[in-house]
Amino acid sequence: MLNPQSASTPKGSPLEGWRRRISLNPVLFLEQERKSRSQSLANYKLSYYPKDADPETYDEGMGVCGWILTFISMFIVILTFPLSICFCLKVVQEYERAVIFRLGRLIGGGARGPGIFFVLPCIENYTKVDLRTVSFDVPPQEILTKDSVTVSVDAVVYYRVSNATVSVANVENAHHSTRLLAQTTLRNMLGTKNLAEILSDRETVSSCMQVGRFLLHIIFQMNQIFHFRQNILDEATESWGIKVERVEVKDVRLPVQLQRAMAAEAEATREARAK
């Protein structure tokens, strides 16, 4: 008696080949199929979404209603020409880019600018993004170091928008989010350090005769740490289209009692060397 499956499936057909592959190693077959379909979808979408946009946040199809509204908008622009030019032509500066949305979706081609660009009234809106470097003064942070010393630190963060489309599509407010992340990174980083690690060069500290020079040395050491930790903040903001260029410590304030104790220690060291 013939098997129904073998009778309905001719030898050498694609279905017969799939069945043989499944019978040999079903896990390997499913993994290969998943990779093949993912690669096919990636190749299919590659030419439709903007190169500087996340493909998961971009849908290339507007649908029938979208195309109807687009044609109606174009017809209105032609009908009211040349008055419509005042509403359709926009200008962005050399340091700006315009991210355009059509019916709520990102349009292809990435951000527009600099110069003149065209928008369709009623169905398109745009957001201007400033690409210039922004300096943010981090508010004074009261930080408890690893050895239970309270330090007040002021820092400055220099950052800029590196990808206008991502900064608009992936985060609600890229500037505000970057500033909050800078504050938390500052607190978390210095909270894992003790004062001895910050002041690694004990010879230089001992030779300081004034509290002012001592604080300048602390600032120098913290800046060295921040240059190392800058990559952490930069990697965290990469998905927001933000590039962190510099992180600098502006001021460090120690408790008054600790300043007096260190000044007395420096004075005692100076007198001992004088003898």
mmCIF file of C-alpha atoms in Angstrom:
data_model
loop_
_atom_site.group_PDB
_atom_site.id
_atom_site.type_symbol
_atom_site.label_atom_id
_atom_site.label_comp_id
_atom_site.label_asym_id
_atom_site.label_seq_id
_atom_site.Cartn_x
_atom_site.Cartn_y
_atom_site.Cartn_z
ATOM 1 C CA MET A 1 0.000 0.000 0.000
ATOM 2 C CA LEU A 2 1.332 3.389 -0.969
ATOM 3 C CA ASN A 3 2.044 6.115 1.582
ATOM 4 C CA PRO A 4 -0.281 9.107 0.958
ATOM 5 C CA GLN A 5 2.590 11.565 1.465
ATOM 6 C CA SER A 6 4.869 9.769 -0.990
ATOM 7 C CA ALA A 7 2.055 9.453 -3.493
ATOM 8 C CA SER A 8 1.188 13.144 -3.377
ATOM 9 C CA THR A 9 4.797 14.394 -3.448
ATOM 10 C CA PRO A 10 6.876 13.610 -6.559
ATOM 11 C CA LYS A 11 10.527 12.807 -6.134
ATOM 12 C CA GLY A 12 12.911 15.663 -6.756
ATOM 13 C CA SER A 13 10.369 18.367 -5.847
ATOM 14 C CA PRO A 14 11.350 21.237 -3.478
ATOM 15 C CA LEU A 15 8.927 19.940 -0.846
ATOM 16 C CA GLU A 16 10.647 16.540 -0.865
ATOM 17 C CA GLY A 17 14.012 18.256 -0.350
ATOM 18 C CA TRP A 18 12.692 20.218 2.630
ATOM 19 C CA ARG A 19 11.329 17.045 4.216
ATOM 20 C CA ARG A 20 14.684 15.321 3.900
ATOM 21 C CA ARG A 21 16.486 18.286 5.488
ATOM 22 C CA ILE A 22 13.978 18.394 8.344
ATOM 23 C CA SER A 23 14.323 14.658 8.982
ATOM 24 C CA LEU A 24 18.139 14.910 9.134
ATOM 25 C CA ASN A 25 18.442 17.901 11.489
ATOM 26 C CA PRO A 26 15.272 19.895 12.222
ATOM 27 C CA VAL A 27 17.032 22.454 14.478
ATOM 28 C CA LEU A 28 19.666 23.252 11.861
ATOM 29 C CA PHE A 29 16.974 23.491 9.172
ATOM 30 C CA LEU A 30 14.910 26.025 11.159
ATOM 31 C CA GLU A 31 17.992 28.124 11.953
ATOM 32 C CA GLN A 32 19.043 28.223 8.296
ATOM 33 C CA GLU A 33 15.527 29.183 7.210
ATOM 34 C CA ARG A 34 15.394 31.974 9.814
ATOM 35 C CA LYS A 35 18.727 33.431 8.648
ATOM 36 C CA SER A 36 17.711 33.149 4.996
ATOM 37 C CA ARG A 37 14.428 34.979 5.550
ATOM 38 C CA SER A 38 16.073 37.662 7.689
ATOM 39 C CA GLN A 39 18.667 38.286 4.972
ATOM 40 C CA SER A 40 15.963 38.432 2.313
ATOM 41 C CA LEU A 41 13.942 40.963 4.313
ATOM 42 C CA ALA A 42 17.047 43.045 4.977
ATOM 43 C CA ASN A 43 17.904 43.136 1.263
ATOM 44 C CA TYR A 44 14.310 43.985 0.399
ATOM 45 C CA LYS A 45 14.092 46.932 2.804
ATOM 46 C CA LEU A 46 17.575 48.266 2.178
ATOM 47 C CA SER A 47 16.615 50.571 -0.692
ATOM 48 C CA TYR A 48 13.472 51.953 0.940
ATOM 49 C CA TYR A 49 14.256 53.271 4.399
ATOM 50 C CA PRO A 50 16.667 56.196 4.889
ATOM 51 C CA LYS A 51 20.270 55.171 5.374
ATOM 52 C CA ASP A 52 20.541 57.144 8.619
ATOM 53 C CA ALA A 53 17.257 55.836 10.052
ATOM 54 C CA ASP A 54 16.453 52.732 12.032
ATOM 55 C CA PRO A 55 14.610 50.282 9.736
ATOM 56 C CA GLU A 56 12.416 49.171 12.638
ATOM 57 C CA THR A 57 11.004 52.693 13.030
ATOM 58 C CA TYR A 58 10.386 53.243 9.340
ATOM 59 C CA ASP A 59 7.563 51.843 7.245
ATOM 60 C CA GLU A 60 8.036 52.206 3.511
ATOM 61 C CA GLY A 61 4.363 51.765 2.510
ATOM 62 C CA MET A 62 1.830 54.614 2.753
ATOM 63 C CA GLY A 63 -1.149 52.585 1.617
ATOM 64 C CA VAL A 64 -3.964 53.590 -0.712
ATOM 65 C CA CYS A 65 -5.281 56.339 1.566
ATOM 66 C CA GLY A 66 -1.794 57.793 1.884
ATOM 67 C CA TRP A 67 -1.318 58.024 -1.866
ATOM 68 C CA ILE A 68 -4.770 59.564 -2.300
ATOM 69 C CA LEU A 69 -3.993 62.270 0.259
ATOM 70 C CA THR A 70 -0.615 62.872 -1.393
ATOM 71 C CA PHE A 71 -2.192 63.404 -4.811
ATOM 72 C CA ILE A 72 -4.826 65.715 -3.299
ATOM 73 C CA SER A 73 -2.111 67.772 -1.607
ATOM 74 C CA MET A 74 -0.126 68.009 -4.859
ATOM 75 C CA PHE A 75 -3.275 69.051 -6.722
ATOM 76 C CA ILE A 76 -3.926 71.832 -4.194
ATOM 77 C CA VAL A 77 -0.321 73.039 -4.531
ATOM 78 C CA ILE A 78 -0.632 73.198 -8.327
ATOM 79 C CA LEU A 79 -4.068 74.815 -8.142
ATOM 80 C CA THR A 80 -2.926 77.600 -5.796
ATOM 81 C CA PHE A 81 0.425 78.213 -7.509
ATOM 82 C CA PRO A 82 2.339 80.536 -7.050
ATOM 83 C CA LEU A 83 0.826 81.347 -3.641
ATOM 84 C CA SER A 84 1.520 77.813 -2.438
ATOM 85 C CA ILE A 85 5.275 78.315 -2.865
ATOM 86 C CA CYS A 86 5.299 80.390 0.323
ATOM 87 C CA PHE A 87 4.032 77.372 2.284
ATOM 88 C CA CYS A 88 5.980 74.623 0.501
ATOM 89 C CA LEU A 89 9.535 75.954 0.299
ATOM 90 C CA LYS A 90 11.508 75.884 3.552
ATOM 91 C CA VAL A 91 15.096 76.830 4.359
ATOM 92 C CA VAL A 92 17.526 75.376 6.887
ATOM 93 C CA GLN A 93 20.906 76.839 7.771
ATOM 94 C CA GLU A 94 24.306 75.257 7.185
ATOM 95 C CA TYR A 95 24.399 73.949 10.765
ATOM 96 C CA GLU A 96 20.833 72.564 10.670
ATOM 97 C CA ARG A 97 19.025 69.572 9.216
ATOM 98 C CA ALA A 98 15.299 68.982 8.685
ATOM 99 C CA VAL A 99 13.723 65.614 9.475
ATOM 100 C CA ILE A 100 10.508 65.282 7.441
ATOM 101 C CA PHE A 101 7.506 63.117 8.285
ATOM 102 C CA ARG A 102 4.778 62.330 5.771
ATOM 103 C CA LEU A 103 1.546 61.140 7.368
ATOM 104 C CA GLY A 104 3.512 60.276 10.484
ATOM 105 C CA ARG A 105 6.216 58.256 8.699
ATOM 106 C CA LEU A 106 9.800 59.145 7.912
ATOM 107 C CA ILE A 107 10.310 59.850 4.234
ATOM 108 C CA GLY A 108 13.174 58.339 2.262
ATOM 109 C CA GLY A 109 16.457 60.096 1.669
ATOM 110 C CA GLY A 110 17.262 61.028 5.251
ATOM 111 C CA ALA A 111 17.362 64.521 6.714
ATOM 112 C CA ARG A 112 17.165 67.503 4.353
ATOM 113 C CA GLY A 113 19.541 70.419 4.215
ATOM 114 C CA PRO A 114 21.342 72.650 4.244
ATOM 115 C CA GLY A 115 19.505 74.999 1.895
ATOM 116 C CA ILE A 116 16.009 74.887 0.396
ATOM 117 C CA PHE A 117 13.720 71.873 0.589
ATOM 118 C CA PHE A 118 10.104 71.176 -0.344
ATOM 119 C CA VAL A 119 7.243 70.037 1.901
ATOM 120 C CA LEU A 120 3.681 69.182 0.975
ATOM 121 C CA PRO A 121 1.154 71.135 3.045
ATOM 122 C CA CYS A 122 -1.275 69.311 5.348
ATOM 123 C CA ILE A 123 0.403 65.896 5.061
ATOM 124 C CA GLU A 124 4.063 66.682 5.814
ATOM 125 C CA ASN A 125 5.678 68.258 8.831
ATOM 126 C CA TYR A 126 9.329 68.647 9.712
ATOM 127 C CA THR A 127 11.588 69.107 12.717
ATOM 128 C CA LYS A 128 14.743 71.218 12.645
ATOM 129 C CA VAL A 129 17.804 69.756 14.331
ATOM 130 C CA ASP A 130 20.832 71.850 15.285
ATOM 131 C CA LEU A 131 24.140 70.059 14.600
ATOM 132 C CA ARG A 132 26.400 72.487 16.459
ATOM 133 C CA THR A 133 28.300 71.458 19.562
ATOM 134 C CA VAL A 134 26.401 72.173 22.771
ATOM 135 C CA SER A 135 28.041 72.752 26.152
ATOM 136 C CA PHE A 136 26.098 71.626 29.202
ATOM 137 C CA ASP A 137 27.080 72.680 32.706
ATOM 138 C CA VAL A 138 26.298 69.722 34.957
ATOM 139 C CA PRO A 139 24.781 70.965 38.237
ATOM 140 C CA PRO A 140 26.939 70.434 41.356
ATOM 141 C CA GLN A 141 26.709 66.786 42.360
ATOM 142 C CA GLU A 142 27.154 65.757 45.998
ATOM 143 C CA ILE A 143 28.938 62.429 45.616
ATOM 144 C CA LEU A 144 29.880 59.975 48.349
ATOM 145 C CA THR A 145 33.119 58.283 47.358
ATOM 146 C CA LYS A 146 33.968 54.676 48.089
ATOM 147 C CA ASP A 147 35.821 55.631 51.293
ATOM 148 C CA SER A 148 32.859 57.732 52.571
ATOM 149 C CA VAL A 149 34.193 61.158 51.616
ATOM 150 C CA THR A 150 31.619 63.666 50.389
ATOM 151 C CA VAL A 151 32.803 65.547 47.302
ATOM 152 C CA SER A 152 30.919 68.227 45.370
ATOM 153 C CA VAL A 153 31.816 68.098 41.676
ATOM 154 C CA ASP A 154 30.962 70.483 38.834
ATOM 155 C CA ALA A 155 31.473 69.159 35.311
ATOM 156 C CA VAL A 156 30.965 70.348 31.738
ATOM 157 C CA VAL A 157 29.822 68.078 28.898
ATOM 158 C CA TYR A 158 30.355 68.974 25.231
ATOM 159 C CA TYR A 159 28.168 67.053 22.795
ATOM 160 C CA ARG A 160 26.541 67.402 19.383
ATOM 161 C CA VAL A 161 23.928 65.687 17.233
ATOM 162 C CA SER A 162 25.659 63.284 14.843
ATOM 163 C CA ASN A 163 22.522 61.770 13.279
ATOM 164 C CA ALA A 164 19.544 64.096 12.944
ATOM 165 C CA THR A 165 17.029 61.422 11.954
ATOM 166 C CA VAL A 166 17.873 59.074 14.814
ATOM 167 C CA SER A 167 17.879 61.905 17.374
ATOM 168 C CA VAL A 168 14.268 62.682 16.444
ATOM 169 C CA ALA A 169 12.915 59.170 15.834
ATOM 170 C CA ASN A 170 14.576 57.185 18.638
ATOM 171 C CA VAL A 171 14.223 59.488 21.654
ATOM 172 C CA GLU A 172 11.654 62.070 22.707
ATOM 173 C CA ASN A 173 14.166 64.734 23.774
ATOM 174 C CA ALA A 174 17.767 63.882 22.911
ATOM 175 C CA HIS A 175 19.287 66.906 24.656
ATOM 176 C CA HIS A 176 17.392 66.409 27.917
ATOM 177 C CA SER A 177 18.128 62.680 27.951
ATOM 178 C CA THR A 178 21.840 63.277 27.343
ATOM 179 C CA ARG A 179 22.027 65.761 30.215
ATOM 180 C CA LEU A 180 20.304 63.411 32.636
ATOM 181 C CA LEU A 181 22.582 60.574 31.552
ATOM 182 C CA ALA A 182 25.647 62.780 32.087
ATOM 183 C CA GLN A 183 24.587 63.466 35.684
ATOM 184 C CA THR A 184 23.943 59.813 36.502
ATOM 185 C CA THR A 185 27.183 58.717 34.825
ATOM 186 C CA LEU A 186 29.113 61.287 36.862
ATOM 187 C CA ARG A 187 27.621 60.079 40.134
ATOM 188 C CA ASN A 188 27.980 56.383 39.357
ATOM 189 C CA MET A 189 31.567 56.735 38.175
ATOM 190 C CA LEU A 190 32.920 58.714 41.124
ATOM 191 C CA GLY A 191 30.886 56.629 43.567
ATOM 192 C CA THR A 192 33.081 53.628 42.747
ATOM 193 C CA LYS A 193 36.326 55.524 43.398
ATOM 194 C CA ASN A 194 37.922 56.437 46.689
ATOM 195 C CA LEU A 195 39.882 59.585 47.329
ATOM 196 C CA ALA A 196 43.183 57.711 47.287
ATOM 197 C CA GLU A 197 42.487 56.429 43.773
ATOM 198 C CA ILE A 198 41.608 59.901 42.573
ATOM 199 C CA LEU A 199 44.811 61.219 44.109
ATOM 200 C CA SER A 200 47.019 58.448 42.774
ATOM 201 C CA ASP A 201 50.164 60.585 42.677
ATOM 202 C CA ARG A 202 50.947 60.897 46.391
ATOM 203 C CA GLU A 203 54.271 62.674 45.814
ATOM 204 C CA THR A 204 52.560 65.549 44.055
ATOM 205 C CA VAL A 205 49.901 65.796 46.756
ATOM 206 C CA SER A 206 52.474 65.872 49.555
ATOM 207 C CA SER A 207 54.409 68.656 47.866
ATOM 208 C CA CYS A 208 51.318 70.866 47.576
ATOM 209 C CA MET A 209 51.562 73.670 50.130
ATOM 210 C CA GLN A 210 48.212 75.292 49.507
ATOM 211 C CA VAL A 211 44.664 73.998 49.367
ATOM 212 C CA GLY A 212 44.152 75.745 46.019
ATOM 213 C CA ARG A 213 46.960 73.795 44.375
ATOM 214 C CA PHE A 214 45.647 70.657 46.016
ATOM 215 C CA LEU A 215 42.192 71.155 44.503
ATOM 216 C CA LEU A 216 43.716 71.830 41.094
ATOM 217 C CA HIS A 217 45.498 68.502 41.340
ATOM 218 C CA ILE A 218 42.199 66.767 42.154
ATOM 219 C CA ILE A 219 40.599 68.383 39.112
ATOM 220 C CA PHE A 220 43.488 67.215 36.928
ATOM 221 C CA GLN A 221 43.185 63.624 38.178
ATOM 222 C CA MET A 222 39.410 63.605 37.706
ATOM 223 C CA ASN A 223 39.787 64.922 34.176
ATOM 224 C CA GLN A 224 42.097 62.008 33.403
ATOM 225 C CA ILE A 225 39.439 59.611 34.715
ATOM 226 C CA PHE A 226 36.687 61.380 32.764
ATOM 227 C CA HIS A 227 38.614 61.147 29.498
ATOM 228 C CA PHE A 228 38.719 57.392 30.043
ATOM 229 C CA ARG A 229 35.017 57.239 30.965
ATOM 230 C CA GLN A 230 33.892 59.478 28.111
ATOM 231 C CA ASN A 231 33.571 56.450 25.828
ATOM 232 C CA ILE A 232 30.942 54.974 28.159
ATOM 233 C CA LEU A 233 28.726 58.046 27.849
ATOM 234 C CA ASP A 234 29.374 58.228 24.105
ATOM 235 C CA GLU A 235 28.345 54.599 23.569
ATOM 236 C CA ALA A 236 25.188 55.080 25.649
ATOM 237 C CA THR A 237 24.059 58.065 23.554
ATOM 238 C CA GLU A 238 24.974 56.554 20.167
ATOM 239 C CA SER A 239 21.478 55.103 19.738
ATOM 240 C CA TRP A 240 20.101 58.638 20.252
ATOM 241 C CA GLY A 241 22.228 60.124 17.464
ATOM 242 C CA ILE A 242 24.380 62.032 19.981
ATOM 243 C CA LYS A 243 28.182 62.271 19.923
ATOM 244 C CA VAL A 244 29.847 63.157 23.239
ATOM 245 C CA GLU A 245 33.039 65.047 22.427
ATOM 246 C CA ARG A 246 34.463 66.060 25.814
ATOM 247 C CA VAL A 247 33.733 65.707 29.526
ATOM 248 C CA GLU A 248 35.653 68.077 31.787
ATOM 249 C CA VAL A 249 35.624 68.686 35.550
ATOM 250 C CA LYS A 250 35.220 72.377 36.257
ATOM 251 C CA ASP A 251 35.352 72.519 40.047
ATOM 252 C CA VAL A 252 35.761 70.222 43.047
ATOM 253 C CA ARG A 253 34.770 71.189 46.573
ATOM 254 C CA LEU A 254 35.832 69.154 49.581
ATOM 255 C CA PRO A 255 34.424 69.428 53.122
ATOM 256 C CA VAL A 256 35.972 72.242 55.153
ATOM 257 C CA GLN A 257 37.273 69.867 57.824
ATOM 258 C CA LEU A 258 38.989 67.720 55.221
ATOM 259 C CA GLN A 259 40.579 70.785 53.637
ATOM 260 C CA ARG A 260 41.942 71.885 57.018
ATOM 261 C CA ALA A 261 43.302 68.421 57.771
ATOM 262 C CA MET A 262 45.046 68.199 54.421
ATOM 263 C CA ALA A 263 46.425 71.716 54.753
ATOM 264 C CA ALA A 264 47.827 70.789 58.183
ATOM 265 C CA GLU A 265 49.338 67.608 56.740
ATOM 266 C CA ALA A 266 50.966 69.561 53.930
ATOM 267 C CA GLU A 267 52.333 72.111 56.415
ATOM 268 C CA ALA A 268 53.743 69.366 58.642
ATOM 269 C CA THR A 269 55.400 67.737 55.633
ATOM 270 C CA ARG A 270 56.940 71.059 54.630
ATOM 271 C CA GLU A 271 58.327 71.665 58.140
ATOM 272 C CA ALA A 272 59.726 68.140 58.321
ATOM 273 C CA ARG A 273 61.552 68.605 55.036
ATOM 274 C CA ALA A 274 62.861 72.000 56.171
ATOM 275 C CA LYS A 275 64.524 70.379 59.196
#
